[in-house]
Coordinates of C-alpha atoms in Angstrom, one line a residue:
M1 CA 105.2 68.8 59.6
Q2 CA 106.4 67.5 56.2
L3 CA 106.4 69.1 52.8
H4 CA 106.5 66.9 49.6
I5 CA 106.8 68.1 46.1
S6 CA 106.2 65.7 43.2
P7 CA 109.0 65.3 40.5
S8 CA 106.7 66.9 37.9
L9 CA 106.2 69.8 40.3
R10 CA 102.4 69.5 39.8
H11 CA 101.6 68.3 43.3
V12 CA 102.5 70.0 46.6
T13 CA 101.7 67.9 49.7
V14 CA 101.7 69.4 53.3
L15 CA 101.5 66.5 55.8
P16 CA 101.2 67.1 59.6
A17 CA 103.3 65.1 62.0
K18 CA 100.5 63.2 63.8
G19 CA 96.8 63.5 64.5
F20 CA 95.5 63.9 61.0
K21 CA 94.6 61.0 58.7
E22 CA 94.3 63.2 55.6
F23 CA 96.7 65.5 54.0
I24 CA 96.4 68.7 52.1
K25 CA 96.9 68.3 48.4
V26 CA 97.3 71.3 46.2
K27 CA 97.1 70.9 42.4
V28 CA 98.6 73.5 40.2
G29 CA 98.4 74.0 36.5
S30 CA 102.0 74.9 35.7
K31 CA 105.5 75.0 37.1
R32 CA 105.3 78.8 37.4
L33 CA 102.2 78.5 39.7
S34 CA 103.7 75.7 41.7
Y35 CA 106.7 77.7 42.7
R36 CA 104.5 80.5 43.8
M37 CA 102.3 78.2 45.8
V38 CA 105.3 76.8 47.6
F39 CA 106.4 80.3 48.5
Y40 CA 103.0 81.3 49.8
C41 CA 102.8 78.1 51.9
L42 CA 106.2 78.8 53.5
L43 CA 105.2 82.4 54.1
F44 CA 101.9 81.4 55.7
L45 CA 103.6 79.0 58.0
T46 CA 106.1 81.6 59.1
F47 CA 103.4 84.1 60.1
L48 CA 101.4 81.3 61.8
L49 CA 104.3 80.4 64.0
R50 CA 104.9 84.0 65.0
F51 CA 101.2 84.4 65.8
V52 CA 101.2 81.3 68.0
F53 CA 104.3 82.6 69.8
V54 CA 102.7 86.0 70.5
L55 CA 99.5 84.5 71.8
T56 CA 101.4 82.1 74.0
A57 CA 103.4 85.0 75.5
I58 CA 100.2 86.9 76.2
D59 CA 98.6 83.9 77.8
T60 CA 101.7 83.5 80.1
I61 CA 101.3 87.1 81.3
D62 CA 97.5 86.6 81.9
G63 CA 98.2 83.6 84.1
E64 CA 97.0 80.1 84.4
R65 CA 93.6 80.7 85.9
K66 CA 92.4 83.4 83.5
C67 CA 91.4 82.9 79.9
S68 CA 90.9 86.3 78.4
T69 CA 92.8 85.7 75.1
L70 CA 92.7 83.5 72.0
G71 CA 96.1 82.1 73.1
C72 CA 94.7 80.9 76.4
L73 CA 91.7 79.4 74.6
G74 CA 93.9 77.6 72.1
K75 CA 96.1 76.4 74.9
K76 CA 93.1 74.7 76.5
I77 CA 91.5 73.3 73.3
G78 CA 94.7 72.4 71.5
P79 CA 95.8 69.5 73.8
R80 CA 92.3 68.0 73.7
I81 CA 92.4 67.9 69.9
L82 CA 95.8 66.2 70.0
G83 CA 94.5 63.8 72.7
K84 CA 96.4 65.3 75.6
R85 CA 95.2 66.7 78.9
L86 CA 96.3 70.1 80.2
E87 CA 97.2 70.2 83.9
S88 CA 98.0 73.1 86.1
T89 CA 101.6 73.3 87.4
V90 CA 100.2 74.4 90.8
P91 CA 98.9 71.5 92.9
E92 CA 95.2 71.9 93.8
V93 CA 96.0 71.3 97.5
I94 CA 97.8 74.6 97.7
Y95 CA 94.7 76.5 96.6
Q96 CA 92.6 74.6 99.1
V97 CA 95.0 75.5 102.0
L98 CA 95.1 79.2 101.0
E99 CA 91.4 79.5 100.7
E100 CA 90.7 77.9 104.1
P101 CA 89.8 80.3 106.9
S102 CA 92.7 81.1 109.1
E103 CA 92.7 79.8 112.7
Q104 CA 94.3 81.9 115.4
T105 CA 96.0 78.9 116.9
E106 CA 97.6 78.2 113.5
I107 CA 98.8 81.7 113.0
Q108 CA 100.7 81.9 116.3
R109 CA 102.4 78.5 116.2
P110 CA 106.0 78.8 117.3
E111 CA 107.2 76.7 114.4
S112 CA 106.1 79.2 111.8
P113 CA 109.0 80.9 110.1
Q114 CA 109.6 84.4 111.1
T115 CA 111.3 85.7 108.0
L116 CA 111.5 84.9 104.3
D117 CA 115.1 83.6 104.7
E118 CA 114.0 81.2 107.4
F119 CA 111.2 80.0 105.3
I120 CA 113.4 79.3 102.3
A121 CA 116.0 77.6 104.4
E122 CA 113.3 75.4 106.0
M123 CA 111.9 74.4 102.7
K124 CA 115.3 73.5 101.3
D125 CA 116.1 71.4 104.3
G126 CA 112.8 69.6 104.7
R127 CA 111.7 69.3 101.1
P128 CA 108.0 69.2 102.3
D129 CA 105.0 68.2 100.2
A130 CA 102.7 70.8 98.7
K131 CA 100.3 70.9 101.5
T132 CA 102.9 71.5 104.2
F133 CA 104.5 74.1 102.0
A134 CA 101.2 76.0 101.7
V135 CA 100.4 75.7 105.4
K136 CA 103.7 77.1 106.5
L137 CA 103.6 79.9 103.9
K138 CA 100.2 80.9 104.9
A139 CA 101.1 80.9 108.6
M140 CA 104.2 83.1 108.0
V141 CA 102.3 85.6 105.8
T142 CA 99.4 85.9 108.2
Q143 CA 101.7 86.3 111.2
L144 CA 103.6 89.1 109.4
E145 CA 100.3 90.7 108.4
E146 CA 99.2 90.7 112.0
R147 CA 102.4 92.2 113.1
T148 CA 102.1 95.0 110.5
R149 CA 98.6 95.7 111.6
T150 CA 99.7 95.9 115.3
A151 CA 102.5 98.3 114.4
K152 CA 100.2 100.6 112.4
I153 CA 97.7 100.7 115.3
Q154 CA 100.5 101.5 117.8
E155 CA 101.6 104.3 115.5
Y156 CA 98.1 105.7 115.3
L157 CA 97.8 105.5 119.1
Y158 CA 101.1 107.3 119.7
R159 CA 100.0 110.0 117.2
H160 CA 96.7 110.3 119.0
V161 CA 98.5 110.8 122.4
A162 CA 100.9 113.4 120.8
S163 CA 98.1 115.3 119.1
S164 CA 95.9 115.4 122.3
S165 CA 98.6 117.0 124.5
I166 CA 99.5 120.6 124.7
P167 CA 103.1 121.3 123.7
K168 CA 105.1 123.0 126.4
Q169 CA 106.0 125.8 124.0
L170 CA 102.4 126.7 123.6
H171 CA 101.7 126.5 127.3
C172 CA 104.7 128.7 127.9
L173 CA 103.4 131.3 125.4
A174 CA 100.0 131.4 127.1
L175 CA 101.6 131.9 130.6
K176 CA 103.8 134.7 129.4
L177 CA 101.0 136.5 127.6
A178 CA 98.8 136.1 130.8
H179 CA 101.6 137.8 132.7
E180 CA 101.8 140.5 130.1
H181 CA 98.1 141.1 130.4
S182 CA 98.3 141.5 134.1
T183 CA 101.4 143.8 134.2
N184 CA 101.5 145.6 130.8
S185 CA 98.7 148.1 130.0
N186 CA 99.5 147.9 126.3
A187 CA 98.5 144.2 126.5
R188 CA 95.0 145.2 127.8
L189 CA 93.9 147.5 124.9
Q190 CA 90.3 147.5 123.9
L191 CA 89.9 145.4 120.7
P192 CA 88.8 147.1 118.5
S193 CA 89.4 150.7 119.5
P194 CA 86.2 152.6 120.3
E195 CA 86.0 154.5 117.0
L196 CA 86.0 151.2 115.1
V197 CA 83.3 149.5 117.1
P198 CA 80.5 150.4 114.6
A199 CA 82.3 148.3 112.0
L200 CA 81.5 145.1 114.0
V201 CA 77.9 145.2 112.8
D202 CA 78.5 146.9 109.5
N203 CA 77.6 144.5 106.7
S204 CA 79.6 146.4 104.1
Y205 CA 82.7 144.8 105.8
Y206 CA 84.0 141.3 105.3
H207 CA 83.2 139.4 108.5
F208 CA 85.2 136.4 109.5
V209 CA 84.8 134.3 112.7
L210 CA 87.5 132.3 114.3
A211 CA 86.8 130.2 117.5
S212 CA 90.0 129.0 119.1
D213 CA 91.8 128.5 122.4
N214 CA 95.1 128.2 120.6
I215 CA 96.9 131.6 120.5
L216 CA 99.7 130.7 118.1
A217 CA 97.3 129.0 115.7
A218 CA 94.9 131.9 115.8
S219 CA 97.7 134.3 115.1
V220 CA 98.7 132.3 111.9
V221 CA 95.1 132.3 110.7
A222 CA 94.8 136.1 111.3
S223 CA 98.1 136.9 109.7
S224 CA 97.6 134.8 106.6
L225 CA 94.1 136.3 106.1
V226 CA 95.3 139.9 106.4
Q227 CA 98.5 139.5 104.4
N228 CA 96.7 138.0 101.4
F229 CA 93.6 140.2 101.4
I230 CA 93.5 142.9 98.7
R231 CA 91.6 145.4 101.0
P232 CA 92.7 144.5 104.5
E233 CA 91.0 147.7 105.9
K234 CA 87.7 146.0 105.1
I235 CA 88.3 142.9 107.3
V236 CA 86.5 142.4 110.5
L237 CA 87.9 139.3 112.3
H238 CA 85.8 138.1 115.3
I239 CA 87.9 135.9 117.5
I240 CA 86.0 133.9 120.1
T241 CA 87.7 132.1 122.9
D242 CA 87.0 130.6 126.3
R243 CA 87.4 132.3 129.7
K244 CA 90.9 130.9 130.5
T245 CA 92.4 131.9 127.1
Y246 CA 90.7 135.3 126.8
A247 CA 93.4 137.3 128.6
P248 CA 96.4 135.8 126.8
M249 CA 94.5 136.0 123.4
Q250 CA 93.7 139.7 124.0
A251 CA 97.3 140.4 125.1
W252 CA 98.7 138.8 121.9
F253 CA 96.5 140.8 119.5
S254 CA 97.0 144.0 121.6
L255 CA 100.8 143.7 121.3
H256 CA 100.7 142.4 117.7
P257 CA 98.0 144.5 115.9
L258 CA 97.2 143.7 112.3
T259 CA 96.4 147.2 111.1
P260 CA 94.4 148.2 109.1
A261 CA 92.3 145.1 109.7
I262 CA 89.8 145.2 112.6
I263 CA 90.3 142.5 115.2
E264 CA 87.8 141.7 117.9
V265 CA 88.6 139.4 120.8
K266 CA 85.7 138.2 122.9
G267 CA 85.3 135.4 125.5
L268 CA 82.2 133.3 125.5
H269 CA 81.4 134.9 128.9
H270 CA 81.1 138.3 127.2
F271 CA 78.0 137.2 125.2
D272 CA 74.8 138.0 127.0
W273 CA 72.9 135.3 125.2
F274 CA 75.5 132.7 126.3
T275 CA 75.4 133.6 130.0
K276 CA 71.7 133.8 130.4
G277 CA 69.5 130.7 131.0
K278 CA 70.2 127.3 129.6
V279 CA 72.5 126.9 126.7
P280 CA 71.8 123.9 124.5
V281 CA 75.3 123.4 123.4
L282 CA 76.6 123.2 127.0
E283 CA 73.8 120.8 128.0
A284 CA 74.5 118.6 125.0
M285 CA 78.3 118.5 125.7
E286 CA 77.7 117.6 129.3
K287 CA 75.4 114.7 128.4
D288 CA 77.7 113.6 125.6
Q289 CA 80.8 113.5 127.9
K290 CA 78.8 111.6 130.5
A291 CA 77.6 109.1 128.0
R292 CA 81.1 108.6 126.6
S293 CA 82.5 107.8 130.0
Q294 CA 79.8 105.2 130.6
F295 CA 79.6 103.5 127.2
R296 CA 83.1 104.0 125.7
G297 CA 86.4 102.6 126.8
G298 CA 88.4 105.4 125.3
S299 CA 91.4 104.8 123.2
S300 CA 92.2 101.5 124.9
A301 CA 88.9 100.0 123.8
I302 CA 89.3 101.2 120.3
V303 CA 92.8 99.8 119.9
A304 CA 91.8 96.5 121.5
N305 CA 89.4 95.8 118.6
K306 CA 90.9 93.0 116.6
T307 CA 88.5 93.0 113.6
E308 CA 88.6 96.6 112.4
K309 CA 91.1 97.9 109.8
P310 CA 93.8 100.2 111.1
K311 CA 92.4 103.2 109.1
I312 CA 89.0 102.7 110.8
I313 CA 90.7 102.7 114.2
A314 CA 92.7 105.8 113.2
A315 CA 89.5 107.6 112.4
K316 CA 88.0 106.7 115.7
L317 CA 91.0 107.8 117.6
Q318 CA 91.0 111.1 115.8
A319 CA 87.4 111.6 116.8
L320 CA 88.4 111.3 120.4
S321 CA 90.6 114.3 120.1
P322 CA 89.9 117.0 122.7
K323 CA 89.3 119.4 119.7
Y324 CA 86.1 117.5 118.8
N325 CA 84.8 117.8 122.4
S326 CA 85.8 121.4 122.7
L327 CA 83.2 124.1 123.1
M328 CA 85.1 126.1 120.4
N329 CA 84.1 123.3 117.9
H330 CA 80.5 123.3 118.8
I331 CA 79.9 127.0 119.0
R332 CA 79.5 127.4 115.2
I333 CA 75.9 126.1 115.4
H334 CA 75.0 129.3 117.3
L335 CA 76.4 131.8 114.9
P336 CA 73.1 133.5 114.3
E337 CA 72.6 134.1 118.0
L338 CA 76.2 135.3 118.6
F339 CA 76.1 137.8 115.7
P340 CA 72.4 138.9 115.4
N341 CA 73.2 142.0 113.3
V342 CA 75.6 140.4 110.8
D343 CA 74.2 138.9 107.5
K344 CA 77.1 136.8 106.3
V345 CA 80.3 135.4 107.8
V346 CA 83.1 133.1 106.8
F347 CA 83.9 130.7 109.6
L348 CA 87.5 129.6 109.8
D349 CA 89.0 126.7 111.9
D350 CA 92.3 127.5 113.7
D351 CA 94.3 124.9 111.7
I352 CA 93.9 126.5 108.3
V353 CA 96.1 128.9 106.4
V354 CA 94.7 131.5 104.0
Q355 CA 96.9 131.8 100.8
T356 CA 94.8 134.1 98.6
D357 CA 92.4 137.0 98.6
V358 CA 89.2 135.5 100.0
S359 CA 87.0 138.5 99.4
R360 CA 85.8 136.7 96.3
L361 CA 83.8 134.4 98.6
W362 CA 81.3 137.2 99.0
D363 CA 80.7 137.1 95.2
I364 CA 79.5 133.5 95.4
E365 CA 75.7 133.2 94.8
M366 CA 74.4 130.9 97.5
N367 CA 71.0 130.4 95.8
G368 CA 69.1 130.6 99.1
K369 CA 71.4 128.0 100.8
V370 CA 72.8 128.6 104.3
N371 CA 76.2 126.8 104.2
G372 CA 78.7 127.2 101.4
A373 CA 81.2 124.3 101.7
V374 CA 83.5 122.2 99.7
E375 CA 82.2 118.7 99.0
T376 CA 84.4 115.8 99.9
C377 CA 83.1 113.0 97.7
R378 CA 84.9 113.9 94.5
G379 CA 88.5 114.8 93.6
E380 CA 91.9 113.4 92.6
D381 CA 92.9 112.5 96.1
K382 CA 90.7 109.4 96.7
Y383 CA 91.9 109.1 100.3
V384 CA 90.7 112.5 101.3
M385 CA 88.0 113.3 98.7
S386 CA 86.0 110.1 98.9
K387 CA 83.7 110.9 101.9
R388 CA 79.9 110.3 101.7
F389 CA 77.2 110.1 104.4
K390 CA 78.0 106.4 104.9
S391 CA 81.5 107.5 105.9
Y392 CA 80.2 109.2 109.0
L393 CA 76.6 108.0 109.8
N394 CA 75.7 104.5 110.9
F395 CA 73.3 103.2 108.3
S396 CA 72.8 99.9 110.2
Q397 CA 70.6 102.1 112.5
P398 CA 67.0 102.2 111.1
L399 CA 66.6 105.8 112.2
I400 CA 69.6 106.9 110.0
A401 CA 68.7 104.6 107.1
K402 CA 65.1 105.9 107.1
H403 CA 66.0 109.6 106.7
F404 CA 69.3 109.7 104.7
D405 CA 71.0 108.4 101.6
P406 CA 74.3 106.6 102.3
S407 CA 75.7 107.7 98.9
E408 CA 75.0 111.4 99.4
C409 CA 78.1 113.5 99.1
A410 CA 79.5 114.8 102.4
W411 CA 81.1 118.2 102.9
A412 CA 83.8 119.7 105.2
Y413 CA 84.0 122.1 108.1
G414 CA 87.0 124.4 108.3
M415 CA 86.2 127.1 105.8
N416 CA 82.5 127.7 105.4
I417 CA 80.4 130.6 104.1
F418 CA 77.4 131.0 106.4
D419 CA 74.4 133.2 105.2
L420 CA 73.1 134.1 108.7
K421 CA 70.2 135.9 107.2
A422 CA 68.9 132.8 105.5
W423 CA 69.9 130.7 108.5
R424 CA 67.6 132.6 110.8
N425 CA 64.6 131.5 108.6
T426 CA 65.4 127.8 109.2
N427 CA 65.3 125.3 112.0
I428 CA 68.9 124.1 111.6
S429 CA 69.9 124.7 115.2
H430 CA 66.8 122.9 116.5
T431 CA 67.5 120.0 114.1
Y432 CA 71.1 119.8 115.4
Y433 CA 70.1 119.4 119.0
Y434 CA 67.2 117.0 118.2
W435 CA 69.6 114.6 116.6
L436 CA 72.2 115.0 119.4
Q437 CA 69.4 113.8 121.8
Q438 CA 68.6 110.9 119.5
N439 CA 72.3 109.9 119.4
L440 CA 72.4 110.0 123.2
K441 CA 69.3 107.8 123.5
S442 CA 70.9 105.3 121.1
D443 CA 74.1 105.1 123.2
L444 CA 76.1 107.2 120.7
S445 CA 75.6 104.7 118.0
L446 CA 74.1 106.9 115.2
W447 CA 77.4 108.2 113.9
Q448 CA 81.1 108.4 114.5
L449 CA 82.5 110.7 117.2
G450 CA 82.9 114.3 116.3
T451 CA 80.9 117.4 115.3
L452 CA 80.7 116.9 111.6
P453 CA 78.1 114.1 111.5
P454 CA 75.4 116.1 113.4
G455 CA 76.4 119.0 111.1
L456 CA 75.8 116.9 108.0
I457 CA 72.3 116.1 109.4
A458 CA 71.4 119.7 110.6
F459 CA 72.5 121.4 107.3
H460 CA 71.0 118.6 105.1
G461 CA 69.4 120.4 102.2
H462 CA 70.9 123.7 103.1
V463 CA 74.4 123.3 101.6
H464 CA 75.8 125.1 98.5
A465 CA 78.8 123.4 97.0
I466 CA 81.7 125.7 96.3
D467 CA 84.9 125.2 94.3
P468 CA 87.5 122.9 96.0
F469 CA 90.1 125.6 95.3
W470 CA 88.7 127.4 98.4
H471 CA 89.4 124.5 100.8
M472 CA 92.1 121.9 100.4
L473 CA 91.8 119.2 103.1
G474 CA 93.9 116.4 104.6
L475 CA 97.3 118.1 105.3
G476 CA 97.2 116.9 108.9
Y477 CA 96.5 113.2 108.3
Q478 CA 98.2 112.2 105.1
D479 CA 101.3 113.4 103.3
N480 CA 100.4 112.5 99.8
T481 CA 99.7 116.2 99.0
T482 CA 102.7 117.8 97.4
V483 CA 103.9 121.3 98.3
S484 CA 103.1 122.6 94.8
E485 CA 99.5 121.2 95.0
A486 CA 99.1 122.8 98.4
Q487 CA 100.5 126.1 97.3
S488 CA 97.9 126.2 94.4
A489 CA 95.0 126.1 96.8
G490 CA 93.3 129.2 98.2
V491 CA 92.9 127.8 101.7
I492 CA 94.7 124.8 103.1
H493 CA 93.5 122.8 106.1
F494 CA 95.7 120.8 108.4
N495 CA 92.8 118.7 109.6
G496 CA 93.9 115.5 111.3
R497 CA 96.4 114.7 114.0
A498 CA 99.6 116.1 112.5
K499 CA 98.9 119.8 113.3
P500 CA 101.6 122.1 112.0
W501 CA 102.5 123.4 115.6
L502 CA 103.2 119.8 116.7
D503 CA 106.5 117.8 116.3
I504 CA 104.5 115.1 114.4
A505 CA 103.6 117.5 111.6
F506 CA 104.7 116.5 108.1
P507 CA 108.0 118.3 107.5
Q508 CA 107.4 119.1 103.9
L509 CA 104.1 120.8 104.5
R510 CA 104.8 122.5 107.8
P511 CA 106.7 125.5 106.2
L512 CA 103.3 126.5 104.6
W513 CA 102.2 127.3 108.1
T514 CA 105.4 128.5 109.8
K515 CA 105.9 131.2 107.1
Y516 CA 103.3 133.2 109.0
V517 CA 105.0 132.9 112.4
N518 CA 107.5 135.7 113.3
F519 CA 110.2 133.7 115.0
S520 CA 112.1 136.8 115.8
D521 CA 109.4 137.9 118.2
K522 CA 110.7 138.0 121.8
L523 CA 107.8 136.0 123.2
I524 CA 108.1 133.4 120.5
K525 CA 111.9 133.2 121.1
S526 CA 111.6 133.0 124.8
C527 CA 109.3 130.0 124.6
H528 CA 111.7 128.2 122.2
I529 CA 109.1 128.0 119.4
R530 CA 111.1 127.1 116.3
A531 CA 110.3 126.5 112.6
S532 CA 111.4 122.9 112.8

């Protein structure tokens, strides 16, 4: 650009370098005005250059293929005005290669570089063309991606195996307690004592139900509940277990009373309703296990799937956990029959820890609903609190798609308020078993493995959402939750594979559970159960 000023200072001419046939001529009336005009022109050009520089920088950040700023637009239009053509610095052939579908044979070619250093060295030595560069880069990245996927799946499989086994320390504890039950009269006390039996059906008490065959886990739930309760003398904790665990469980709570709370330990064989006639839950479990063995290949078949994402495979492996096939996990659907004289209970899983006074749960107005639960479709933790019906039910099945909305919010088992009085006026249990039969008829294809999907269906329309404060989930399958966040919740749930009594538990979260274990107890010490 050239600037010409006439000798008389009455003409100021601004002439571009090329591309314009005309020039800008400014006439002024006096010398005073001409100096001012020169100053303004120079000032304008200064700001113009700065503006162009800023827009160019923004365009560089945006990238070549996006055009979201005026700078990008000017970059494309400007060269055309000047008779030039703008070309991308990235050859088009690279985009073509990267967008082509990957072939398995190409991914596993032996000549593909194994590391970034090998790739750089090969490119420097061979100086290949753009297409060869893109092919080798894609092969290397795809191969590394497949290795990462395989490693993740192996990790999930090992965690599944670890979580499905019984630690020798817990097995030791059960054996020692069984021995105590057979040799020590103090380990065979009636629970509760005869004078406290009327409280078991007294609705002025706070009734809790815990179904478990894990003695140590049950002791932590009970201890945390009683220690944080404002009026522990009003607690009635009904512990339900199976026949093989009944004697050790009774021995533990006989030798470790939680006075003044009232503890009842009963085996399923003690319930008249459960021992007479056909029990739907047992029939459903038998058919379900038979169908699984016939139509499912277990963990090997799940891991062998090459198309599903690792997180999907992890969820399927978790659903294969013995916990989900345990009678203790199915028995909650029969709470009205198990406790015919109780109006309201709070059902607790054995992998939770109570951290606050939960008597306030009885103050929640259920509005005629049966199940008070925390919804899992909203919350800050998008990994845990992003579950909807489509996360559990198979909406490719017409039977599911016809009756349910995939975007409907799911809820969680683990800490639930059940209004048994309202429940008895519904057909929830019948609905539960009807859909179990439909799932068996469809070769277990209506939902993911586990007990929550049929629960979502059975309690559909009968759920009252409660504050998430009462139930923090996910402490057993992801470690994104900080200790401070977990401590601020009323009840924390170690749902997932990394149970706090296993070696694979997350070390920063495990102390929230171990604080309720008395490691100085002689039985705990003799079985080498340690805090870490």
